[in-house]
PDB file of C-alpha atoms in Angstrom:
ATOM      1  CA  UNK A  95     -41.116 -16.592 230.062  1.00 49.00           C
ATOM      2  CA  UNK A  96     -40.169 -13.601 227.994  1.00 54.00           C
ATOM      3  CA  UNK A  97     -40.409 -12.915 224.246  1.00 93.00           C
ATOM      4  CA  UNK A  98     -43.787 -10.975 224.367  1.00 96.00           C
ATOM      5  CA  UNK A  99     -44.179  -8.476 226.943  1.00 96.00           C
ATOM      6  CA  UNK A 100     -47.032  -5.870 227.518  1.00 96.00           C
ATOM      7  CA  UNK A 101     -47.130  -3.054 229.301  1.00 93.00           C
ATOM      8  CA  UNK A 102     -48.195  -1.611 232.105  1.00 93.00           C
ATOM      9  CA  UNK A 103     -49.676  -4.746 233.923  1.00 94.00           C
ATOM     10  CA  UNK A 104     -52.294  -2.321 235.505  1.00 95.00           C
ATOM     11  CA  UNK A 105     -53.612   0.512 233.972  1.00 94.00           C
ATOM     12  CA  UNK A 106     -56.179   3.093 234.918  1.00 93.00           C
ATOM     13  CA  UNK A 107     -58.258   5.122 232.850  1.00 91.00           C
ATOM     14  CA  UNK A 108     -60.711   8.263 233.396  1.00 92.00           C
ATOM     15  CA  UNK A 109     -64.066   7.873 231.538  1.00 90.00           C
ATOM     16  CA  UNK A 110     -64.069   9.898 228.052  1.00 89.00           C
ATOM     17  CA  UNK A 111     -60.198   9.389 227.712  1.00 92.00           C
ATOM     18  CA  UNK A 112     -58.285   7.304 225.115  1.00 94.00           C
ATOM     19  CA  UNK A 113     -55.004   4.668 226.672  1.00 95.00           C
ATOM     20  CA  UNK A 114     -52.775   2.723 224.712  1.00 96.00           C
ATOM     21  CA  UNK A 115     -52.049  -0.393 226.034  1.00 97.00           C
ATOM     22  CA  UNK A 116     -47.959  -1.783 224.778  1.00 97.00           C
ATOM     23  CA  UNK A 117     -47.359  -5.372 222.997  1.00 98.00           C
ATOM     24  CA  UNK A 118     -43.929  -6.076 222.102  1.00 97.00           C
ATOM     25  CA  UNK A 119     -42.017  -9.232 220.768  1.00 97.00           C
ATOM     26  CA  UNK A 120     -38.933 -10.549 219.806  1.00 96.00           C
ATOM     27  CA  UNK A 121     -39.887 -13.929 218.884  1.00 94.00           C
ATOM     28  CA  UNK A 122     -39.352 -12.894 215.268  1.00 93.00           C
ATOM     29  CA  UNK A 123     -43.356 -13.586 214.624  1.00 92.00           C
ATOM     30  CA  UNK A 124     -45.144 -12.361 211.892  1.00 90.00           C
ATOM     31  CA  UNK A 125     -48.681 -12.479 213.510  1.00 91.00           C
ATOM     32  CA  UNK A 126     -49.989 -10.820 216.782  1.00 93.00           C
ATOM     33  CA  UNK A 127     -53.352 -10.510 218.574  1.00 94.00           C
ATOM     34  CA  UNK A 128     -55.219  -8.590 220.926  1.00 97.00           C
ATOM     35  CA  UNK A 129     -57.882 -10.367 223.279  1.00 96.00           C
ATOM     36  CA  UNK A 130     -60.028  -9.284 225.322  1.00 97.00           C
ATOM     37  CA  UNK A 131     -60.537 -11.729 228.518  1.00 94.00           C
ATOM     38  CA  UNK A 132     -63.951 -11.318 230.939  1.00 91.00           C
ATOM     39  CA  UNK A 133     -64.810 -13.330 233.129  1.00 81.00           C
ATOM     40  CA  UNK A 134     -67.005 -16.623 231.888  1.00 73.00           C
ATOM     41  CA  UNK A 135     -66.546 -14.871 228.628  1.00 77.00           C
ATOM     42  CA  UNK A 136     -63.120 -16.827 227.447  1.00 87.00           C
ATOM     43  CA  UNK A 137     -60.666 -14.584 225.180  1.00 93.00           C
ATOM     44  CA  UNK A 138     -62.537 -12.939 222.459  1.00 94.00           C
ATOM     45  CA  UNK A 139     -60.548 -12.070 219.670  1.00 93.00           C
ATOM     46  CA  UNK A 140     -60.616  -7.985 219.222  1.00 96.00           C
ATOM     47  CA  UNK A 141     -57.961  -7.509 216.567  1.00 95.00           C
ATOM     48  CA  UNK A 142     -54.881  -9.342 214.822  1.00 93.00           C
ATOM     49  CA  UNK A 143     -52.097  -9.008 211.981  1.00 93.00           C
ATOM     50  CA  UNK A 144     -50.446 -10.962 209.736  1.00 89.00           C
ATOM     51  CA  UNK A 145     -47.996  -9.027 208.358  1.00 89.00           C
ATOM     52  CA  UNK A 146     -46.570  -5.582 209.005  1.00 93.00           C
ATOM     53  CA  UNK A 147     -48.894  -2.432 208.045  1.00 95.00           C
ATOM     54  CA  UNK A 148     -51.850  -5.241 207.679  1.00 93.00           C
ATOM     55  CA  UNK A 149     -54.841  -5.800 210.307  1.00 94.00           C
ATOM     56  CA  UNK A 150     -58.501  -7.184 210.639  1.00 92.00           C
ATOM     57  CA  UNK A 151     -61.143  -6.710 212.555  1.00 93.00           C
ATOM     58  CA  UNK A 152     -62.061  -9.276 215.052  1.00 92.00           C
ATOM     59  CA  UNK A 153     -64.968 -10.040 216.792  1.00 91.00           C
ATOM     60  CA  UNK A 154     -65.103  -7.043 218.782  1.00 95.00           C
ATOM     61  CA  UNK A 155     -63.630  -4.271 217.869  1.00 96.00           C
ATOM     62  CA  UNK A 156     -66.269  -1.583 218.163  1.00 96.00           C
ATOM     63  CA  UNK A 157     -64.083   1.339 220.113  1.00 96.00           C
ATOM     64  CA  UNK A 158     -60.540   0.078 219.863  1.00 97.00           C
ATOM     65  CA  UNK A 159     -57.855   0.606 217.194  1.00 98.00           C
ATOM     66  CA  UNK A 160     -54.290  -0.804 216.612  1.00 98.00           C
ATOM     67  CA  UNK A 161     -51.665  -0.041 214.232  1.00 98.00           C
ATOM     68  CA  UNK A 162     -48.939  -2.622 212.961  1.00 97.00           C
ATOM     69  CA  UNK A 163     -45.698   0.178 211.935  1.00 97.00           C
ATOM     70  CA  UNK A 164     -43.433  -2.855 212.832  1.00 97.00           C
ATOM     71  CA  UNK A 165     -43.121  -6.507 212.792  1.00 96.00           C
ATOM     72  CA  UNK A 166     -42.311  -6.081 216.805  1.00 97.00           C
ATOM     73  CA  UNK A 167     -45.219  -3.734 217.961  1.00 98.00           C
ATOM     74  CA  UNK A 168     -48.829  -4.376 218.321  1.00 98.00           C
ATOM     75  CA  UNK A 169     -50.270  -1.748 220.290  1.00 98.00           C
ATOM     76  CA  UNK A 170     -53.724  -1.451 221.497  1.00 98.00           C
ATOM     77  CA  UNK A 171     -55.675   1.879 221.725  1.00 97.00           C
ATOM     78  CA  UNK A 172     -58.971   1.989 223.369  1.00 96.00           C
ATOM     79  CA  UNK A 173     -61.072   4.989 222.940  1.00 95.00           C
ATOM     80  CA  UNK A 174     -63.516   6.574 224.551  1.00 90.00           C
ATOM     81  CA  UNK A 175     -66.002   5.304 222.143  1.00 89.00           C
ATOM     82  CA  UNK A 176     -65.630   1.365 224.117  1.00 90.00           C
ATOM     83  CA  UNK A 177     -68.374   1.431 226.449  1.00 89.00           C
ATOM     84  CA  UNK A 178     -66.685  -0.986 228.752  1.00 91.00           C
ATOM     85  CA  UNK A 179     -63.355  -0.992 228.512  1.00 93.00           C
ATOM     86  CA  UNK A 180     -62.367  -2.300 232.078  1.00 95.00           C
ATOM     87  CA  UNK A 181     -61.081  -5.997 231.134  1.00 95.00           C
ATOM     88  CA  UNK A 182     -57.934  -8.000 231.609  1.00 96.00           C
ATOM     89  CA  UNK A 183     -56.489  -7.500 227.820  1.00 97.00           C
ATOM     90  CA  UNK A 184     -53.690 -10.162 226.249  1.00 97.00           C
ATOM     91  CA  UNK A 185     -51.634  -9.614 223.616  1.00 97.00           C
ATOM     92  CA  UNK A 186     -50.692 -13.070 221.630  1.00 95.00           C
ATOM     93  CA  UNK A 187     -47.991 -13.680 218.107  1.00 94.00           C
ATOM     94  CA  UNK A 188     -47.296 -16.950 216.701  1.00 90.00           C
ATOM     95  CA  UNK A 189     -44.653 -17.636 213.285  1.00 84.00           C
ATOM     96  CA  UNK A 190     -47.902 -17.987 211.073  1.00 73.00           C
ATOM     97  CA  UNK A 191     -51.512 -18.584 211.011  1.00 65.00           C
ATOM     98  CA  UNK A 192     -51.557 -22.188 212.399  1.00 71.00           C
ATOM     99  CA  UNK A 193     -48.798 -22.530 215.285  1.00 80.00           C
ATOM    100  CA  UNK A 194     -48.505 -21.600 218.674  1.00 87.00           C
ATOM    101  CA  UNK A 195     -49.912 -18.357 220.128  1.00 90.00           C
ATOM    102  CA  UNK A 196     -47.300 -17.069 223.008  1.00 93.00           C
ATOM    103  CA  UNK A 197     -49.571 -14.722 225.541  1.00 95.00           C
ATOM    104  CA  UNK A 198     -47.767 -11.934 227.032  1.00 96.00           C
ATOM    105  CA  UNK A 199     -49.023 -11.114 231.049  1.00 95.00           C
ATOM    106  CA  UNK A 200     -51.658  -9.287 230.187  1.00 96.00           C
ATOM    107  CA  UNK A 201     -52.690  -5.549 230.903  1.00 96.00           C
ATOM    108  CA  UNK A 202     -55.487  -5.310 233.890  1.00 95.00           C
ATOM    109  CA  UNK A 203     -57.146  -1.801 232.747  1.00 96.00           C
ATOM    110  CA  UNK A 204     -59.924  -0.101 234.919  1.00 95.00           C
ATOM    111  CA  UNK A 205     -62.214   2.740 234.590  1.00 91.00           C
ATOM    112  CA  UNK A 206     -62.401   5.545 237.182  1.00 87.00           C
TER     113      UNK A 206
ATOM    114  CA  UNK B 204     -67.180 -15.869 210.247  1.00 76.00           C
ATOM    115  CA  UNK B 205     -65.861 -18.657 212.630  1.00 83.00           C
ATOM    116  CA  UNK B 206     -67.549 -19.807 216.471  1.00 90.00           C
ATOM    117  CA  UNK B 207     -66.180 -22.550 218.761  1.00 94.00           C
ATOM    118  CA  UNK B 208     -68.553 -23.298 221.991  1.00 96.00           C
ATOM    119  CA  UNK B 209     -66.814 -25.344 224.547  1.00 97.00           C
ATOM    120  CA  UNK B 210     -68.844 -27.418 226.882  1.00 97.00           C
ATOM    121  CA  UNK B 211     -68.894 -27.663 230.247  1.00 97.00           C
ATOM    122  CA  UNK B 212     -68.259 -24.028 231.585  1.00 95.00           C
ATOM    123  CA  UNK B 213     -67.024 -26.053 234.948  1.00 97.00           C
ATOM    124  CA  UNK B 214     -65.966 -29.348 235.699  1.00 98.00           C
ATOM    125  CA  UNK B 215     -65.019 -30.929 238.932  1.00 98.00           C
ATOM    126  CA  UNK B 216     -63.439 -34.033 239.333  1.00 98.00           C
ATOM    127  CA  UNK B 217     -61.468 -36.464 242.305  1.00 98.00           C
ATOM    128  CA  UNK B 218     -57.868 -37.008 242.089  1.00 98.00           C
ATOM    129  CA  UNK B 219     -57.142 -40.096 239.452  1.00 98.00           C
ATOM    130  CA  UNK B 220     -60.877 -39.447 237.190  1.00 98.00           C
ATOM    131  CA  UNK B 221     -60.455 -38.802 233.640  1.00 98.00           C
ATOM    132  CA  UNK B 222     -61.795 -35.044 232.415  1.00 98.00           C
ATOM    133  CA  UNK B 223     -63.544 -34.404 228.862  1.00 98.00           C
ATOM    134  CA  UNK B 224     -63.886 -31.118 227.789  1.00 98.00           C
ATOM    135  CA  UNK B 225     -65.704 -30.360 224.206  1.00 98.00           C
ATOM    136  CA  UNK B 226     -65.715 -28.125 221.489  1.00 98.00           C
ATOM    137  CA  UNK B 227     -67.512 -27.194 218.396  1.00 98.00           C
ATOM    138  CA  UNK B 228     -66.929 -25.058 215.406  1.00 96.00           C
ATOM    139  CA  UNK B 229     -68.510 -23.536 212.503  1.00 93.00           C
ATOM    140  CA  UNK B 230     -65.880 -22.870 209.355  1.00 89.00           C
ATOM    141  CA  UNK B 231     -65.133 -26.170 207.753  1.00 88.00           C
ATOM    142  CA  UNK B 232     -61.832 -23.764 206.398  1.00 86.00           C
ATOM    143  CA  UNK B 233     -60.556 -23.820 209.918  1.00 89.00           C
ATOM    144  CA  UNK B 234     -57.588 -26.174 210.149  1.00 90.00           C
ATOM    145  CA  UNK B 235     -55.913 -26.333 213.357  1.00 91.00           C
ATOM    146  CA  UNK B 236     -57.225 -26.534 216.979  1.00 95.00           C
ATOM    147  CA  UNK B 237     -54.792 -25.829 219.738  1.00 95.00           C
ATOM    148  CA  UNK B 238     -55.784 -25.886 223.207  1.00 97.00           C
ATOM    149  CA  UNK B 239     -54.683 -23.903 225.715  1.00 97.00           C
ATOM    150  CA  UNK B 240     -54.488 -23.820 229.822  1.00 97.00           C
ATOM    151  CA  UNK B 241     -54.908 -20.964 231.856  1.00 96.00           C
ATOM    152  CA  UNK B 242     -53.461 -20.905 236.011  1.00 94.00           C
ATOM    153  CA  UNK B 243     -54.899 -18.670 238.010  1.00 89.00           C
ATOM    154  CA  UNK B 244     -52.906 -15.131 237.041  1.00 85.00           C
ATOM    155  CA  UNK B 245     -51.293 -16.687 234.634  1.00 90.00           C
ATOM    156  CA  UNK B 246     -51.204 -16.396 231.071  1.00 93.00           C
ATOM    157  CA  UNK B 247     -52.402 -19.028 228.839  1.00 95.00           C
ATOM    158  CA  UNK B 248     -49.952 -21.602 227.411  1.00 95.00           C
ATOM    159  CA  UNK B 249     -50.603 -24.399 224.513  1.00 95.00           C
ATOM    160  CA  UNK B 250     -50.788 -27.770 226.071  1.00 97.00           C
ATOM    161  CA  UNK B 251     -51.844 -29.854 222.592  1.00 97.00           C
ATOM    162  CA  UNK B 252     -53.045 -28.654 219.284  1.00 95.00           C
ATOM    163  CA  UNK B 253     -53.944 -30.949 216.521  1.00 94.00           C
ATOM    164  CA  UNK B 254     -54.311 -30.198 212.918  1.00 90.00           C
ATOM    165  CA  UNK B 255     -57.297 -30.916 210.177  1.00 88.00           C
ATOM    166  CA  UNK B 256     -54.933 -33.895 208.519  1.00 87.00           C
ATOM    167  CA  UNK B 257     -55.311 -35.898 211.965  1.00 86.00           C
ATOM    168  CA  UNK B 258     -57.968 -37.706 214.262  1.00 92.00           C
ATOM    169  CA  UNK B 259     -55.788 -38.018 217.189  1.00 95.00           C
ATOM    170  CA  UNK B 260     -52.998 -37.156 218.933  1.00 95.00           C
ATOM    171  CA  UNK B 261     -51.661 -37.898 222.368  1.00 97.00           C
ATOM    172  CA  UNK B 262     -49.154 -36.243 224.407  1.00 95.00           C
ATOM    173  CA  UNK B 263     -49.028 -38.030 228.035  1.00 96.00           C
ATOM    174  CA  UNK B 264     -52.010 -38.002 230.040  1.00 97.00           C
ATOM    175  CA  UNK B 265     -53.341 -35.726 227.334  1.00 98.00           C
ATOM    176  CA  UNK B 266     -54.877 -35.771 223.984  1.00 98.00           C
ATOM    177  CA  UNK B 267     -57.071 -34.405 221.453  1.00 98.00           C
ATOM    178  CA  UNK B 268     -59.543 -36.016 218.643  1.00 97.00           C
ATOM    179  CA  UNK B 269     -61.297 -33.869 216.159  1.00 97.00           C
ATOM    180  CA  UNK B 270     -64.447 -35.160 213.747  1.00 96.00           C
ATOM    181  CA  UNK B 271     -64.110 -32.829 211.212  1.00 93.00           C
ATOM    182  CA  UNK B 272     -67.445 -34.238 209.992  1.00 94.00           C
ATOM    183  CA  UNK B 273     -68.967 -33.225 213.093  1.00 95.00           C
ATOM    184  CA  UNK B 274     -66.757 -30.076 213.106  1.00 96.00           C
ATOM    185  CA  UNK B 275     -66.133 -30.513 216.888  1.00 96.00           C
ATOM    186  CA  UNK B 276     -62.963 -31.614 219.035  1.00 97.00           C
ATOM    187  CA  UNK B 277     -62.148 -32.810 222.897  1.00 98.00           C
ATOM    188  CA  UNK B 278     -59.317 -32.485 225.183  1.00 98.00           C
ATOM    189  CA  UNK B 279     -59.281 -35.984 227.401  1.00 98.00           C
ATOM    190  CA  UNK B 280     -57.124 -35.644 230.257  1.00 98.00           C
ATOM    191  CA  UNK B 281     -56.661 -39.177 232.429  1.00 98.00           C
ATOM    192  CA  UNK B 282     -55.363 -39.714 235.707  1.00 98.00           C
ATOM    193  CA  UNK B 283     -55.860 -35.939 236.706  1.00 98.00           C
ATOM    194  CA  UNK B 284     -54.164 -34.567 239.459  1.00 97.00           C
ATOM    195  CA  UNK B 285     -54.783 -31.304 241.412  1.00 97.00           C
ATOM    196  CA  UNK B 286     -51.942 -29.345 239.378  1.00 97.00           C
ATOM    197  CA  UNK B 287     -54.435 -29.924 236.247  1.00 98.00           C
ATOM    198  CA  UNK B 288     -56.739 -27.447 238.056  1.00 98.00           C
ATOM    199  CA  UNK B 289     -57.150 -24.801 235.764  1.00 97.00           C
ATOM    200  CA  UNK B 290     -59.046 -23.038 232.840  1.00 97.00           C
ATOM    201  CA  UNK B 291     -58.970 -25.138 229.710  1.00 98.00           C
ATOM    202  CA  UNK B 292     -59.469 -23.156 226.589  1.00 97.00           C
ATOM    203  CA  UNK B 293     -60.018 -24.807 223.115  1.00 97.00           C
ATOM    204  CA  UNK B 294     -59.623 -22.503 220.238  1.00 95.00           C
ATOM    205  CA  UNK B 295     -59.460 -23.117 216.047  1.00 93.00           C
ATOM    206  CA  UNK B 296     -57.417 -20.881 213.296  1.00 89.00           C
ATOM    207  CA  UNK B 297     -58.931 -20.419 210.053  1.00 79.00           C
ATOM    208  CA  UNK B 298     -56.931 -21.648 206.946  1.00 69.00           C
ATOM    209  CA  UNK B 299     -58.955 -19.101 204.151  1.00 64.00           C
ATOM    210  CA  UNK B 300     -61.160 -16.503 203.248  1.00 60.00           C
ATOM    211  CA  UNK B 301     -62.168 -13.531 204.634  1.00 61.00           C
ATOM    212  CA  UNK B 302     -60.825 -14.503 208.278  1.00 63.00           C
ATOM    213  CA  UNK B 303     -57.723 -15.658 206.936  1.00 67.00           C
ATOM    214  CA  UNK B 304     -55.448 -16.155 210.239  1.00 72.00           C
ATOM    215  CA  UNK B 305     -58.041 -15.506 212.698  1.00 81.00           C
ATOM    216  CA  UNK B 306     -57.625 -17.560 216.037  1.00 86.00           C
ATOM    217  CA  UNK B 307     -60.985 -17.944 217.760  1.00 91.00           C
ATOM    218  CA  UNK B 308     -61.336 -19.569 221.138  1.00 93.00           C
ATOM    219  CA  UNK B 309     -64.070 -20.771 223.051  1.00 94.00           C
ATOM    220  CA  UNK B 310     -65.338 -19.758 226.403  1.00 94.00           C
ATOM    221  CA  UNK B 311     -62.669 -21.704 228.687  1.00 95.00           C
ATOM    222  CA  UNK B 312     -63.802 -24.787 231.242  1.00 97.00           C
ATOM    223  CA  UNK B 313     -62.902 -24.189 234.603  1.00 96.00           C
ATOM    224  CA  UNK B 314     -61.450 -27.908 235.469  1.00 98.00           C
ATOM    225  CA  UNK B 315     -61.177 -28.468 239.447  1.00 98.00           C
ATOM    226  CA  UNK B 316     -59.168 -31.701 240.435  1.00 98.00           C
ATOM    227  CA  UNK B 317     -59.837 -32.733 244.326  1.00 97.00           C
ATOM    228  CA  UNK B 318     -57.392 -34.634 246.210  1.00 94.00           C
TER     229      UNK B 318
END
């Protein structure tokens, strides 16, 4: 294990506030991704990068944001405007487009 | 833009059985299928992955065919045993386009293996 980690592993949020959820790696990898896992719902893909200062959309990605300031950082900022946001999120990075995805733990975020 | 469906949503099998899980996709650019297994709390990890430029691979008690014809892919695990028990997810990586990079999974197989 190591070489992606996210942070915090369980995160709590008030309704009508924004959180930013941490993905980190030093795997040298030039792609990361953010998925969103529900149950019987698999891991739908809600944003990824390629290269540094470069991101797309993914499949749902209505109320979140990211940024991608450095080849290490991925970070994850869900906004008020996600309607439901409580979901076990996973940050991913692989060398290129067609290798091996590495999963960090995973952030557990609820809504109060 | 590109959607795998992965077929059966739960599988249960005895101790020694083979398993056959199936996927489908629906960009003829996507070029590599990795699958990926999921223990309970766990993260997922890559188990096999096969690319566009092959119709088989085997690794163990595991492997992977793809018809890109078709456009679908299995995972055929033989001789399971109760440490298989997990969720199974298949997922494909698009090689052009507009979704250039993106990694798409489908909606994960729970597999249960009974001694």
């Amino acid at each position: 294990d190591g070489g992606i980690t996210q942070s915090p592993k369980y995160l709590f949020r008030k309704e009508g506030q924004n959180v930013t959820l941490s993905c980190e790696q030093n795997l040298n990898h030039d792609a990361m991704y953010w998925y969103r896992q529900d149950p019987g719902q698999g891991l739908r893909l809600i944003y990824y990068s390629q290269i540094v200062n470069d991101f797309q959309k993914g499949d749902i990605a209505e109320g979140y944001s990211v940024s991608r300031e450095k080849k290490e950082s991925f970070p994850l900022t869900v906004t008020s405007a996600q309607k439901n946001p409580t979901a076990f999120y996973l940050c991913a990075s692989s060398f290129y487009r067609d290798s091996e995805a590495f999963f960090g733990q995973g952030t557990r975020l609820t809504v109060v | 833009g590109e959607n795998v469906e992965q077929h059966p949503s739960t599988l249960s099998v005895q101790e020694g059985d083979s398993a056959v899980i199936k996927c489908t996709y629906s960009d003829s650019a996507s070029n590599y299928f990795p699958w990926y297994k999921q223990e309970l709390g766990k993260r997922p990890q890559l188990i096999i992955d096969i690319r566009s430029n092959v119709g088989e691979k085997k690794d163990q008690r595991i492997a992977v065919t793809l018809n890109k014809t078709a456009k679908h892919f299995s995972l055929h695990i033989t001789e399971t045993q109760p440490e298989d028990s997990a969720v199974y997810f298949c997922a494909a990586s698009t090689a052009g386009g507009t979704s250039y990079g993106k990694l798409t999974f489908g909606q994960g197989t729970i597999l249960t293996v009974h001694p």
